[in-house]
PDB file of C-alpha atoms in Angstrom:
ATOM      1  CA  THR A   1     143.056  96.711 106.761  1.00  0.00           C
ATOM      2  CA  GLU A   2     142.459  99.513 104.235  1.00  0.00           C
ATOM      3  CA  PHE A   3     145.073  98.064 101.886  1.00  0.00           C
ATOM      4  CA  LEU A   4     143.541  94.582 102.131  1.00  0.00           C
ATOM      5  CA  GLY A   5     140.091  95.936 101.329  1.00  0.00           C
ATOM      6  CA  ASP A   6     141.361  97.990  98.394  1.00  0.00           C
ATOM      7  CA  ALA A   7     143.298  95.001  97.047  1.00  0.00           C
ATOM      8  CA  VAL A   8     140.291  92.701  96.787  1.00  0.00           C
ATOM      9  CA  ASN A   9     137.791  95.411  95.796  1.00  0.00           C
ATOM     10  CA  SER A  10     139.962  96.477  92.858  1.00  0.00           C
ATOM     11  CA  GLN A  11     139.112  93.290  90.986  1.00  0.00           C
ATOM     12  CA  PRO A  12     136.955  93.213  87.819  1.00  0.00           C
ATOM     13  CA  ALA A  13     133.553  94.873  88.076  1.00  0.00           C
ATOM     14  CA  ASP A  14     131.759  91.691  87.038  1.00  0.00           C
ATOM     15  CA  LEU A  15     132.628  90.217  90.445  1.00  0.00           C
ATOM     16  CA  PRO A  16     130.017  91.043  93.120  1.00  0.00           C
ATOM     17  CA  GLN A  17     131.363  93.360  95.796  1.00  0.00           C
ATOM     18  CA  ARG A  18     131.438  92.558  99.491  1.00  0.00           C
ATOM     19  CA  GLY A  19     129.684  94.712 102.059  1.00  0.00           C
ATOM     20  CA  ARG A  20     126.090  93.511 102.094  1.00  0.00           C
ATOM     21  CA  TRP A  21     126.888  91.490 105.214  1.00  0.00           C
ATOM     22  CA  SER A  22     127.743  94.465 107.396  1.00  0.00           C
ATOM     23  CA  ILE A  23     126.863  94.332 111.104  1.00  0.00           C
ATOM     24  CA  THR A  24     123.950  96.730 110.661  1.00  0.00           C
ATOM     25  CA  THR A  25     122.491  94.875 107.684  1.00  0.00           C
ATOM     26  CA  LEU A  26     122.953  91.537 109.413  1.00  0.00           C
ATOM     27  CA  THR A  27     121.256  92.765 112.579  1.00  0.00           C
ATOM     28  CA  TRP A  28     118.105  93.959 110.798  1.00  0.00           C
ATOM     29  CA  SER A  29     117.966  90.882 108.563  1.00  0.00           C
ATOM     30  CA  ILE A  30     118.343  88.515 111.506  1.00  0.00           C
ATOM     31  CA  LEU A  31     115.731  90.450 113.472  1.00  0.00           C
ATOM     32  CA  ALA A  32     113.313  90.047 110.563  1.00  0.00           C
ATOM     33  CA  GLU A  33     113.941  86.290 110.437  1.00  0.00           C
ATOM     34  CA  LEU A  34     113.498  85.982 114.194  1.00  0.00           C
ATOM     35  CA  ALA A  35     110.195  87.846 113.871  1.00  0.00           C
ATOM     36  CA  VAL A  36     109.053  85.279 111.315  1.00  0.00           C
ATOM     37  CA  ASP A  37     109.658  82.629 113.962  1.00  0.00           C
ATOM     38  CA  GLY A  38     107.812  84.687 116.552  1.00  0.00           C
ATOM     39  CA  HIS A  39     110.932  85.512 118.574  1.00  0.00           C
ATOM     40  CA  ALA A  40     111.784  89.099 117.604  1.00  0.00           C
ATOM     41  CA  ASP A  41     114.532  90.281 119.943  1.00  0.00           C
ATOM     42  CA  ALA A  42     116.833  93.129 118.886  1.00  0.00           C
ATOM     43  CA  ILE A  43     119.516  92.321 121.466  1.00  0.00           C
ATOM     44  CA  ARG A  44     119.625  88.686 120.416  1.00  0.00           C
ATOM     45  CA  ALA A  45     119.689  89.700 116.744  1.00  0.00           C
ATOM     46  CA  ARG A  46     122.709  91.932 117.334  1.00  0.00           C
ATOM     47  CA  ALA A  47     124.529  89.178 119.233  1.00  0.00           C
ATOM     48  CA  ILE A  48     123.951  86.736 116.360  1.00  0.00           C
ATOM     49  CA  ALA A  49     125.035  89.390 113.854  1.00  0.00           C
ATOM     50  CA  ASP A  50     128.328  89.802 115.742  1.00  0.00           C
ATOM     51  CA  LEU A  51     128.780  86.020 115.726  1.00  0.00           C
ATOM     52  CA  PHE A  52     128.132  85.731 111.974  1.00  0.00           C
ATOM     53  CA  ASP A  53     130.468  88.640 111.299  1.00  0.00           C
ATOM     54  CA  GLN A  54     133.227  86.806 113.174  1.00  0.00           C
ATOM     55  CA  TYR A  55     132.560  83.687 111.103  1.00  0.00           C
ATOM     56  CA  THR A  56     133.097  85.701 107.927  1.00  0.00           C
ATOM     57  CA  LEU A  57     136.538  86.739 109.126  1.00  0.00           C
ATOM     58  CA  HIS A  58     137.760  83.781 111.170  1.00  0.00           C
ATOM     59  CA  ARG A  59     135.815  80.781 109.773  1.00  0.00           C
ATOM     60  CA  PRO A  60     135.069  81.594 106.133  1.00  0.00           C
ATOM     61  CA  HIS A  61     135.668  77.967 105.115  1.00  0.00           C
ATOM     62  CA  MET A  62     132.816  76.913 107.415  1.00  0.00           C
ATOM     63  CA  ALA A  63     130.554  79.685 106.116  1.00  0.00           C
ATOM     64  CA  ARG A  64     131.203  78.654 102.516  1.00  0.00           C
ATOM     65  CA  HIS A  65     130.160  75.091 103.333  1.00  0.00           C
ATOM     66  CA  TRP A  66     127.026  76.389 105.045  1.00  0.00           C
ATOM     67  CA  GLY A  67     126.132  78.273 101.873  1.00  0.00           C
ATOM     68  CA  THR A  68     126.109  75.006  99.927  1.00  0.00           C
ATOM     69  CA  GLY A  69     123.985  73.187 102.517  1.00  0.00           C
ATOM     70  CA  ASN A  70     126.839  71.332 104.207  1.00  0.00           C
ATOM     71  CA  ASP A  71     126.463  71.809 107.971  1.00  0.00           C
ATOM     72  CA  VAL A  72     129.977  71.529 109.402  1.00  0.00           C
ATOM     73  CA  ASP A  73     131.827  72.995 112.357  1.00  0.00           C
ATOM     74  CA  GLY A  74     134.926  75.197 112.331  1.00  0.00           C
ATOM     75  CA  LEU A  75     137.191  72.226 111.595  1.00  0.00           C
ATOM     76  CA  LEU A  76     134.861  70.953 108.852  1.00  0.00           C
ATOM     77  CA  GLY A  77     133.713  68.094 111.040  1.00  0.00           C
ATOM     78  CA  GLU A  78     130.179  67.140 112.012  1.00  0.00           C
ATOM     79  CA  LEU A  79     128.279  70.039 113.560  1.00  0.00           C
ATOM     80  CA  ASP A  80     126.897  69.491 117.046  1.00  0.00           C
ATOM     81  CA  ALA A  81     123.099  69.346 117.074  1.00  0.00           C
ATOM     82  CA  LEU A  82     123.069  72.160 119.636  1.00  0.00           C
ATOM     83  CA  HIS A  83     124.331  74.557 116.933  1.00  0.00           C
ATOM     84  CA  ALA A  84     122.245  73.244 114.031  1.00  0.00           C
ATOM     85  CA  TRP A  85     120.129  76.427 114.036  1.00  0.00           C
ATOM     86  CA  GLN A  86     123.115  78.514 112.952  1.00  0.00           C
ATOM     87  CA  PRO A  87     123.652  77.217 109.376  1.00  0.00           C
ATOM     88  CA  ASP A  88     119.887  77.195 108.844  1.00  0.00           C
ATOM     89  CA  LEU A  89     119.623  80.851 109.864  1.00  0.00           C
ATOM     90  CA  TRP A  90     122.766  81.653 107.854  1.00  0.00           C
ATOM     91  CA  ARG A  91     121.144  80.327 104.682  1.00  0.00           C
ATOM     92  CA  ARG A  92     117.914  82.216 105.406  1.00  0.00           C
ATOM     93  CA  ILE A  93     119.912  85.442 105.757  1.00  0.00           C
ATOM     94  CA  ARG A  94     121.819  84.572 102.600  1.00  0.00           C
ATOM     95  CA  ALA A  95     118.545  84.208 100.719  1.00  0.00           C
ATOM     96  CA  ARG A  96     117.079  87.382 102.241  1.00  0.00           C
ATOM     97  CA  LEU A  97     120.111  89.421 101.180  1.00  0.00           C
ATOM     98  CA  GLY A  98     119.848  88.044  97.681  1.00  0.00           C
ATOM     99  CA  GLY A  99     123.070  86.225  97.027  1.00  0.00           C
ATOM    100  CA  VAL A 100     126.284  84.747  98.310  1.00  0.00           C
ATOM    101  CA  SER A 101     127.815  85.821 101.601  1.00  0.00           C
ATOM    102  CA  ASP A 102     130.907  87.992 102.037  1.00  0.00           C
ATOM    103  CA  ALA A 103     132.877  84.874 103.016  1.00  0.00           C
ATOM    104  CA  GLU A 104     132.120  83.320  99.629  1.00  0.00           C
ATOM    105  CA  LEU A 105     132.797  86.550  97.742  1.00  0.00           C
ATOM    106  CA  LEU A 106     136.180  86.983  99.400  1.00  0.00           C
ATOM    107  CA  ARG A 107     137.321  83.591  98.132  1.00  0.00           C
ATOM    108  CA  ASP A 108     136.424  84.553  94.543  1.00  0.00           C
ATOM    109  CA  GLN A 109     138.104  87.954  94.906  1.00  0.00           C
ATOM    110  CA  VAL A 110     141.319  86.451  96.290  1.00  0.00           C
ATOM    111  CA  ASP A 111     141.465  83.999  93.384  1.00  0.00           C
ATOM    112  CA  ALA A 112     140.894  86.859  90.923  1.00  0.00           C
ATOM    113  CA  LEU A 113     143.596  88.948  92.597  1.00  0.00           C
ATOM    114  CA  ALA A 114     146.140  86.136  92.330  1.00  0.00           C
ATOM    115  CA  ALA A 115     145.274  85.563  88.656  1.00  0.00           C
ATOM    116  CA  SER A 116     145.136  89.239  87.634  1.00  0.00           C
ATOM    117  CA  ALA A 117     147.539  90.547  85.012  1.00  0.00           C
ATOM    118  CA  SER A 118     150.867  91.579  86.492  1.00  0.00           C
ATOM    119  CA  ASP A 119     151.920  95.224  86.306  1.00  0.00           C
ATOM    120  CA  ALA A 120     154.195  95.161  89.329  1.00  0.00           C
ATOM    121  CA  VAL A 121     156.399  97.930  87.942  1.00  0.00           C
ATOM    122  CA  ASP A 122     153.547 100.355  88.555  1.00  0.00           C
ATOM    123  CA  ARG A 123     152.700  99.096  92.023  1.00  0.00           C
ATOM    124  CA  PRO A 124     154.631 100.496  94.984  1.00  0.00           C
ATOM    125  CA  ARG A 125     156.044  98.246  97.644  1.00  0.00           C
ATOM    126  CA  VAL A 126     153.788  97.721 100.662  1.00  0.00           C
ATOM    127  CA  SER A 127     155.416  97.538 104.097  1.00  0.00           C
ATOM    128  CA  ILE A 128     153.450  96.427 107.160  1.00  0.00           C
ATOM    129  CA  PHE A 129     154.927  96.945 110.616  1.00  0.00           C
ATOM    130  CA  GLY A 130     154.172  95.578 114.060  1.00  0.00           C
ATOM    131  CA  ILE A 131     151.835  92.749 113.061  1.00  0.00           C
ATOM    132  CA  THR A 132     152.222  89.535 115.054  1.00  0.00           C
ATOM    133  CA  ALA A 133     149.040  87.829 113.853  1.00  0.00           C
ATOM    134  CA  LEU A 134     146.471  88.155 111.076  1.00  0.00           C
ATOM    135  CA  PRO A 135     143.310  86.146 110.318  1.00  0.00           C
ATOM    136  CA  HIS A 136     143.879  83.560 107.620  1.00  0.00           C
ATOM    137  CA  PRO A 137     141.686  85.365 105.014  1.00  0.00           C
ATOM    138  CA  HIS A 138     143.873  88.466 105.391  1.00  0.00           C
ATOM    139  CA  LEU A 139     146.973  86.344 104.904  1.00  0.00           C
ATOM    140  CA  GLU A 140     145.427  84.894 101.749  1.00  0.00           C
ATOM    141  CA  VAL A 141     144.898  88.420 100.400  1.00  0.00           C
ATOM    142  CA  LEU A 142     148.524  89.324 101.117  1.00  0.00           C
ATOM    143  CA  ALA A 143     149.746  86.126  99.465  1.00  0.00           C
ATOM    144  CA  ALA A 144     147.653  86.824  96.357  1.00  0.00           C
ATOM    145  CA  ALA A 145     148.766  90.452  96.194  1.00  0.00           C
ATOM    146  CA  SER A 146     152.413  89.416  96.572  1.00  0.00           C
ATOM    147  CA  GLN A 147     152.255  87.783  93.150  1.00  0.00           C
ATOM    148  CA  HIS A 148     152.236  91.245  91.576  1.00  0.00           C
ATOM    149  CA  ARG A 149     153.996  93.557  94.029  1.00  0.00           C
ATOM    150  CA  ASP A 150     156.590  93.491  96.795  1.00  0.00           C
ATOM    151  CA  ILE A 151     155.087  93.105 100.247  1.00  0.00           C
ATOM    152  CA  ALA A 152     157.275  93.311 103.338  1.00  0.00           C
ATOM    153  CA  LEU A 153     155.834  92.344 106.688  1.00  0.00           C
ATOM    154  CA  PHE A 154     157.830  93.178 109.816  1.00  0.00           C
ATOM    155  CA  ALA A 155     156.631  91.122 112.777  1.00  0.00           C
ATOM    156  CA  PRO A 156     158.119  91.684 116.246  1.00  0.00           C
ATOM    157  CA  THR A 157     159.170  88.762 118.385  1.00  0.00           C
ATOM    158  CA  THR A 158     160.286  88.491 121.988  1.00  0.00           C
ATOM    159  CA  SER A 159     162.942  85.862 121.253  1.00  0.00           C
ATOM    160  CA  ALA A 160     165.111  85.468 118.168  1.00  0.00           C
ATOM    161  CA  ALA A 161     166.132  81.979 119.289  1.00  0.00           C
ATOM    162  CA  ARG A 162     162.529  80.911 119.907  1.00  0.00           C
ATOM    163  CA  TRP A 163     161.509  82.284 116.491  1.00  0.00           C
ATOM    164  CA  GLU A 164     164.286  80.287 114.812  1.00  0.00           C
ATOM    165  CA  HIS A 165     163.126  77.119 116.544  1.00  0.00           C
ATOM    166  CA  LEU A 166     159.580  77.820 115.371  1.00  0.00           C
ATOM    167  CA  ARG A 167     160.781  78.352 111.819  1.00  0.00           C
ATOM    168  CA  GLN A 168     162.368  74.905 111.817  1.00  0.00           C
ATOM    169  CA  LEU A 169     158.970  73.359 112.586  1.00  0.00           C
ATOM    170  CA  ILE A 170     157.623  74.490 109.186  1.00  0.00           C
ATOM    171  CA  THR A 171     158.571  71.453 107.118  1.00  0.00           C
ATOM    172  CA  GLU A 172     155.411  71.299 104.993  1.00  0.00           C
ATOM    173  CA  PRO A 173     152.378  73.539 104.354  1.00  0.00           C
ATOM    174  CA  LEU A 174     149.709  73.622 107.024  1.00  0.00           C
ATOM    175  CA  ARG A 175     146.348  72.153 106.120  1.00  0.00           C
ATOM    176  CA  HIS A 176     143.691  74.760 106.854  1.00  0.00           C
ATOM    177  CA  PRO A 177     141.631  74.932 108.956  1.00  0.00           C
ATOM    178  CA  VAL A 178     144.221  74.092 111.586  1.00  0.00           C
ATOM    179  CA  ALA A 179     143.206  72.847 115.015  1.00  0.00           C
ATOM    180  CA  ARG A 180     145.311  74.686 117.574  1.00  0.00           C
ATOM    181  CA  ASP A 181     146.194  71.493 119.415  1.00  0.00           C
ATOM    182  CA  SER A 182     147.367  69.788 116.213  1.00  0.00           C
ATOM    183  CA  ALA A 183     149.561  72.653 114.971  1.00  0.00           C
ATOM    184  CA  PRO A 184     153.339  72.444 115.468  1.00  0.00           C
ATOM    185  CA  ARG A 185     154.184  73.652 118.942  1.00  0.00           C
ATOM    186  CA  LEU A 186     157.418  74.655 120.611  1.00  0.00           C
ATOM    187  CA  THR A 187     158.542  72.970 123.776  1.00  0.00           C
ATOM    188  CA  GLY A 188     161.293  73.985 126.160  1.00  0.00           C
ATOM    189  CA  GLY A 189     162.911  77.395 126.277  1.00  0.00           C
ATOM    190  CA  HIS A 190     162.293  80.063 128.856  1.00  0.00           C
ATOM    191  CA  ARG A 191     159.221  79.438 130.978  1.00  0.00           C
ATOM    192  CA  LEU A 192     157.913  82.997 130.629  1.00  0.00           C
ATOM    193  CA  ALA A 193     158.064  82.816 126.839  1.00  0.00           C
ATOM    194  CA  GLY A 194     156.346  79.452 126.911  1.00  0.00           C
ATOM    195  CA  ALA A 195     153.572  80.639 129.223  1.00  0.00           C
ATOM    196  CA  TRP A 196     152.919  84.047 127.680  1.00  0.00           C
ATOM    197  CA  GLY A 197     154.194  83.631 124.152  1.00  0.00           C
ATOM    198  CA  ARG A 198     151.721  81.106 122.734  1.00  0.00           C
ATOM    199  CA  PRO A 199     149.613  83.711 120.852  1.00  0.00           C
ATOM    200  CA  ILE A 200     152.783  85.157 119.293  1.00  0.00           C
ATOM    201  CA  ASP A 201     153.986  81.659 118.372  1.00  0.00           C
ATOM    202  CA  ASP A 202     150.651  80.882 116.715  1.00  0.00           C
ATOM    203  CA  GLY A 203     150.718  84.161 114.782  1.00  0.00           C
ATOM    204  CA  HIS A 204     154.278  83.660 113.562  1.00  0.00           C
ATOM    205  CA  LEU A 205     153.473  80.082 112.591  1.00  0.00           C
ATOM    206  CA  LEU A 206     150.717  81.311 110.250  1.00  0.00           C
ATOM    207  CA  LEU A 207     152.918  84.100 108.900  1.00  0.00           C
ATOM    208  CA  LEU A 208     155.768  81.694 108.155  1.00  0.00           C
ATOM    209  CA  ASP A 209     153.398  79.213 106.527  1.00  0.00           C
ATOM    210  CA  THR A 210     151.918  81.929 104.296  1.00  0.00           C
ATOM    211  CA  VAL A 211     155.294  83.296 103.199  1.00  0.00           C
ATOM    212  CA  THR A 212     156.603  79.816 102.468  1.00  0.00           C
ATOM    213  CA  ALA A 213     153.502  78.870 100.444  1.00  0.00           C
ATOM    214  CA  ALA A 214     153.732  82.130  98.464  1.00  0.00           C
ATOM    215  CA  GLY A 215     157.399  81.537  97.643  1.00  0.00           C
ATOM    216  CA  GLY A 216     158.561  84.555  99.623  1.00  0.00           C
ATOM    217  CA  ASN A 217     161.782  85.230 101.481  1.00  0.00           C
ATOM    218  CA  VAL A 218     162.051  84.920 105.253  1.00  0.00           C
ATOM    219  CA  VAL A 219     164.620  86.960 107.160  1.00  0.00           C
ATOM    220  CA  GLY A 220     164.951  86.184 110.839  1.00  0.00           C
ATOM    221  CA  PRO A 221     165.645  88.585 113.675  1.00  0.00           C
ATOM    222  CA  GLY A 222     169.135  89.223 114.993  1.00  0.00           C
ATOM    223  CA  ALA A 223     170.269  88.289 118.477  1.00  0.00           C
ATOM    224  CA  ALA A 224     169.509  90.893 121.116  1.00  0.00           C
ATOM    225  CA  PRO A 225     172.643  92.382 122.735  1.00  0.00           C
ATOM    226  CA  VAL A 226     173.018  92.432 126.503  1.00  0.00           C
ATOM    227  CA  ARG A 227     173.328  96.109 127.417  1.00  0.00           C
ATOM    228  CA  SER A 228     173.826  95.804 131.184  1.00  0.00           C
ATOM    229  CA  SER A 229     174.234  93.290 133.969  1.00  0.00           C
ATOM    230  CA  THR A 230     171.104  94.158 135.922  1.00  0.00           C
ATOM    231  CA  LEU A 231     168.609  91.471 136.883  1.00  0.00           C
ATOM    232  CA  LEU A 232     166.098  92.849 134.357  1.00  0.00           C
ATOM    233  CA  ALA A 233     168.692  92.823 131.582  1.00  0.00           C
ATOM    234  CA  ARG A 234     169.624  89.223 132.371  1.00  0.00           C
ATOM    235  CA  LEU A 235     165.956  88.228 132.336  1.00  0.00           C
ATOM    236  CA  GLN A 236     165.442  89.944 128.977  1.00  0.00           C
ATOM    237  CA  ALA A 237     168.527  88.214 127.575  1.00  0.00           C
ATOM    238  CA  ASP A 238     167.354  84.798 128.832  1.00  0.00           C
ATOM    239  CA  ILE A 239     163.953  85.289 127.163  1.00  0.00           C
ATOM    240  CA  ALA A 240     165.530  86.522 123.923  1.00  0.00           C
ATOM    241  CA  ASN A 241     167.915  83.574 123.803  1.00  0.00           C
ATOM    242  CA  ALA A 242     165.260  81.026 124.821  1.00  0.00           C
ATOM    243  CA  ALA A 243     167.393  79.999 127.776  1.00  0.00           C
ATOM    244  CA  VAL A 244     166.155  77.148 129.929  1.00  0.00           C
ATOM    245  CA  VAL A 245     166.001  78.403 133.509  1.00  0.00           C
ATOM    246  CA  PRO A 246     166.331  75.667 136.130  1.00  0.00           C
ATOM    247  CA  THR A 247     163.433  75.301 138.542  1.00  0.00           C
ATOM    248  CA  GLN A 248     164.180  76.007 142.163  1.00  0.00           C
TER     249      GLN A 248
END
């Protein structure tokens, strides 16, 4: 997270810096707007601040549309009337804080990072370990930064065979935002991996899509060796090899 923040904040000084939409600032600003409406409630203000903060990270595309007066939902479709108060309040907070939101600023900073002059010889390689999933804005930062330095991301997986099957599903770039039900999805394989591995599959799908779009290299995991003949070892091997276990 520190590297991602440093990467985007190192852009030219003429670009506004993010940070005005912190949780604390949002809470007090929302409380002030609620007071204008005669409904001052600190607990409610904090809950809305948490919600808006999550939108900045996980639905920045929606927040950017809200900033331009286009009231859409997380998939850029028509917003349900029940939630119509949210974009209205978002724009009031945007005006109160005197400018564009962090979601809008991040888009400009990512574009500037990708277009910045290359001096990769002076930039050390960045290695990231143990990450199975990242929000799409963070992946965009990594993709932009990879234009000027080597970035290696090591993502664990429970099944080399399942990962390889997932990789074969990436035949064209994903169109973001991606509805979970419309994204490529694995079928078959070991039942435990299918039942418990969906979050890992989704994370790897986004990682593979980002690397492919950025023109990076993908190196898959090796097959896991069977070290013993115990029941646990056989179960681990079946999961790793995406074996189909017959139902009893």
